[in-house]
Every structure is written in structure tokens, then in C-alpha cells.
Amino acid sequence: MPKHHTEGQITLTVVTRKGQITLPAEIRRALGLRQGDKVAVHLTGDQAIVKRAESVVARTAGAVKTERPPLSARDLRKAAEEAWAEDAVDRGQ
């Protein structure tokens, strides 16, 4: 397992033979990262900036405005059932 230590605001970590690094627990906590989460690494000159990668859903939430309130689970289910029934009729089933 890679070793790391902190010096003030800078945290050092070791690159393994496979090119992997371990983000120390304090950094994972600060970024809100858990096992399996993705991070984005942006190269700027001689620096690599690590950021928590946002999901497509999080990045696009609220991008489309609507005039009406969202459907309830019951209304959404009903609309889906009606669409399936209409599709079945269209296909002659």
C-alpha cells in the first residue's frame, strides 16, 4: 500500500509501480468521495488537479425548465401504463 504524509496544506503520496496513487482519507472526506466514485484529473502545466467527478444527472439537473410541477409516482406509473397499452394497440397485440 502506498505511503503518504502531510506537511501543512500539502499532502504527499507515492506513485506505485502500476502508476496508481492513494488519495489520503482526509482528502477523500473533504471531496466527499467513497469507494467506486470517479474523480476528474485535469492537467495544467506541471500540475494535476483532482476534482470529484459529477454525474451527468447532477450536472444537468434543472437545465430544462417546465411550466408544470413534476408528476407524482402514481401519475408517472399511470402515464407509463397508458403509453404501454397504446404501444401494444399500435402493434396489434
PDB file of C-alpha atoms in Angstrom:
ATOM      1  CA  MET A   1       0.000   0.000   0.000  1.00  0.00           C
ATOM      2  CA  PRO A   2       1.394   3.435  -0.906  1.00  0.00           C
ATOM      3  CA  LYS A   3       2.649   5.585   1.941  1.00  0.00           C
ATOM      4  CA  HIS A   4       1.819   9.236   2.323  1.00  0.00           C
ATOM      5  CA  HIS A   5       2.227  12.008   4.853  1.00  0.00           C
ATOM      6  CA  THR A   6       1.039  15.552   5.204  1.00  0.00           C
ATOM      7  CA  GLU A   7       3.062  18.718   5.585  1.00  0.00           C
ATOM      8  CA  GLY A   8       0.830  21.718   6.305  1.00  0.00           C
ATOM      9  CA  GLN A   9      -1.619  22.057   3.419  1.00  0.00           C
ATOM     10  CA  ILE A  10       0.333  19.762   1.070  1.00  0.00           C
ATOM     11  CA  THR A  11      -0.314  16.043   1.145  1.00  0.00           C
ATOM     12  CA  LEU A  12       2.273  13.746  -0.395  1.00  0.00           C
ATOM     13  CA  THR A  13       1.517  10.307  -1.742  1.00  0.00           C
ATOM     14  CA  VAL A  14       3.602   7.740  -3.626  1.00  0.00           C
ATOM     15  CA  VAL A  15       3.035   6.557  -7.189  1.00  0.00           C
ATOM     16  CA  THR A  16       3.031   2.742  -7.288  1.00  0.00           C
ATOM     17  CA  ARG A  17       4.678   0.558  -9.902  1.00  0.00           C
ATOM     18  CA  LYS A  18       1.284   0.410 -11.660  1.00  0.00           C
ATOM     19  CA  GLY A  19       1.035   4.222 -11.767  1.00  0.00           C
ATOM     20  CA  GLN A  20      -1.595   4.359  -9.027  1.00  0.00           C
ATOM     21  CA  ILE A  21      -1.822   6.803  -6.144  1.00  0.00           C
ATOM     22  CA  THR A  22      -3.879   6.680  -2.977  1.00  0.00           C
ATOM     23  CA  LEU A  23      -5.862   9.762  -2.028  1.00  0.00           C
ATOM     24  CA  PRO A  24      -5.453  10.129   1.729  1.00  0.00           C
ATOM     25  CA  ALA A  25      -8.582   9.785   3.866  1.00  0.00           C
ATOM     26  CA  GLU A  26      -8.676  13.500   4.752  1.00  0.00           C
ATOM     27  CA  ILE A  27      -8.787  14.417   1.054  1.00  0.00           C
ATOM     28  CA  ARG A  28     -11.430  11.772   0.272  1.00  0.00           C
ATOM     29  CA  ARG A  29     -13.530  13.119   3.145  1.00  0.00           C
ATOM     30  CA  ALA A  30     -13.059  16.733   2.033  1.00  0.00           C
ATOM     31  CA  LEU A  31     -14.181  15.836  -1.508  1.00  0.00           C
ATOM     32  CA  GLY A  32     -16.992  13.590  -0.267  1.00  0.00           C
ATOM     33  CA  LEU A  33     -15.537  10.578  -2.089  1.00  0.00           C
ATOM     34  CA  ARG A  34     -16.487   6.993  -1.393  1.00  0.00           C
ATOM     35  CA  GLN A  35     -15.305   3.697  -2.842  1.00  0.00           C
ATOM     36  CA  GLY A  36     -16.264   3.458  -6.505  1.00  0.00           C
ATOM     37  CA  ASP A  37     -16.703   7.220  -7.008  1.00  0.00           C
ATOM     38  CA  LYS A  38     -14.998   8.766 -10.015  1.00  0.00           C
ATOM     39  CA  VAL A  39     -12.631  11.706  -9.973  1.00  0.00           C
ATOM     40  CA  ALA A  40     -11.653  14.028 -12.799  1.00  0.00           C
ATOM     41  CA  VAL A  41      -7.971  14.813 -13.245  1.00  0.00           C
ATOM     42  CA  HIS A  42      -7.130  17.988 -15.156  1.00  0.00           C
ATOM     43  CA  LEU A  43      -3.558  18.618 -16.270  1.00  0.00           C
ATOM     44  CA  THR A  44      -2.479  22.264 -16.125  1.00  0.00           C
ATOM     45  CA  GLY A  45       1.175  22.792 -16.929  1.00  0.00           C
ATOM     46  CA  ASP A  46       3.106  20.706 -14.417  1.00  0.00           C
ATOM     47  CA  GLN A  47       0.125  20.326 -12.050  1.00  0.00           C
ATOM     48  CA  ALA A  48      -2.628  17.743 -11.919  1.00  0.00           C
ATOM     49  CA  ILE A  49      -5.867  18.973 -10.350  1.00  0.00           C
ATOM     50  CA  VAL A  50      -8.111  16.284  -8.873  1.00  0.00           C
ATOM     51  CA  LYS A  51     -11.832  17.025  -8.592  1.00  0.00           C
ATOM     52  CA  ARG A  52     -14.857  14.998  -7.684  1.00  0.00           C
ATOM     53  CA  ALA A  53     -16.490  13.977 -10.982  1.00  0.00           C
ATOM     54  CA  GLU A  54     -20.139  14.978 -11.123  1.00  0.00           C
ATOM     55  CA  SER A  55     -22.655  12.606 -12.631  1.00  0.00           C
ATOM     56  CA  VAL A  56     -24.489  13.612 -15.783  1.00  0.00           C
ATOM     57  CA  VAL A  57     -27.661  13.862 -13.701  1.00  0.00           C
ATOM     58  CA  ALA A  58     -26.055  16.264 -11.217  1.00  0.00           C
ATOM     59  CA  ARG A  59     -24.517  18.397 -13.982  1.00  0.00           C
ATOM     60  CA  THR A  60     -27.772  18.713 -15.923  1.00  0.00           C
ATOM     61  CA  ALA A  61     -30.282  18.901 -13.062  1.00  0.00           C
ATOM     62  CA  GLY A  62     -32.519  21.905 -13.575  1.00  0.00           C
ATOM     63  CA  ALA A  63     -31.252  22.533 -17.113  1.00  0.00           C
ATOM     64  CA  VAL A  64     -34.703  22.029 -18.610  1.00  0.00           C
ATOM     65  CA  LYS A  65     -37.386  24.325 -17.273  1.00  0.00           C
ATOM     66  CA  THR A  66     -41.018  23.251 -17.190  1.00  0.00           C
ATOM     67  CA  GLU A  67     -44.220  25.144 -16.554  1.00  0.00           C
ATOM     68  CA  ARG A  68     -45.887  22.339 -14.625  1.00  0.00           C
ATOM     69  CA  PRO A  69     -44.910  20.564 -11.416  1.00  0.00           C
ATOM     70  CA  PRO A  70     -43.324  17.098 -11.667  1.00  0.00           C
ATOM     71  CA  LEU A  71     -45.600  14.043 -11.757  1.00  0.00           C
ATOM     72  CA  SER A  72     -46.192  12.042  -8.611  1.00  0.00           C
ATOM     73  CA  ALA A  73     -45.072   8.402  -8.603  1.00  0.00           C
ATOM     74  CA  ARG A  74     -48.699   7.320  -9.061  1.00  0.00           C
ATOM     75  CA  ASP A  75     -49.272   9.678 -12.012  1.00  0.00           C
ATOM     76  CA  LEU A  76     -45.972   8.666 -13.585  1.00  0.00           C
ATOM     77  CA  ARG A  77     -46.869   4.961 -13.291  1.00  0.00           C
ATOM     78  CA  LYS A  78     -50.321   5.635 -14.780  1.00  0.00           C
ATOM     79  CA  ALA A  79     -48.804   7.550 -17.718  1.00  0.00           C
ATOM     80  CA  ALA A  80     -46.335   4.710 -18.355  1.00  0.00           C
ATOM     81  CA  GLU A  81     -49.117   2.089 -18.279  1.00  0.00           C
ATOM     82  CA  GLU A  82     -51.180   4.149 -20.725  1.00  0.00           C
ATOM     83  CA  ALA A  83     -48.191   4.511 -23.051  1.00  0.00           C
ATOM     84  CA  TRP A  84     -47.509   0.753 -22.924  1.00  0.00           C
ATOM     85  CA  ALA A  85     -51.169  -0.002 -23.657  1.00  0.00           C
ATOM     86  CA  GLU A  86     -51.192   2.453 -26.563  1.00  0.00           C
ATOM     87  CA  ASP A  87     -47.984   0.912 -27.919  1.00  0.00           C
ATOM     88  CA  ALA A  88     -49.480  -2.601 -27.656  1.00  0.00           C
ATOM     89  CA  VAL A  89     -52.588  -1.455 -29.587  1.00  0.00           C
ATOM     90  CA  ASP A  90     -50.387   0.147 -32.248  1.00  0.00           C
ATOM     91  CA  ARG A  91     -48.511  -3.144 -32.668  1.00  0.00           C
ATOM     92  CA  GLY A  92     -51.780  -5.110 -32.796  1.00  0.00           C
ATOM     93  CA  GLN A  93     -51.272  -7.057 -29.580  1.00  0.00           C
TER      94      GLN A  93
END
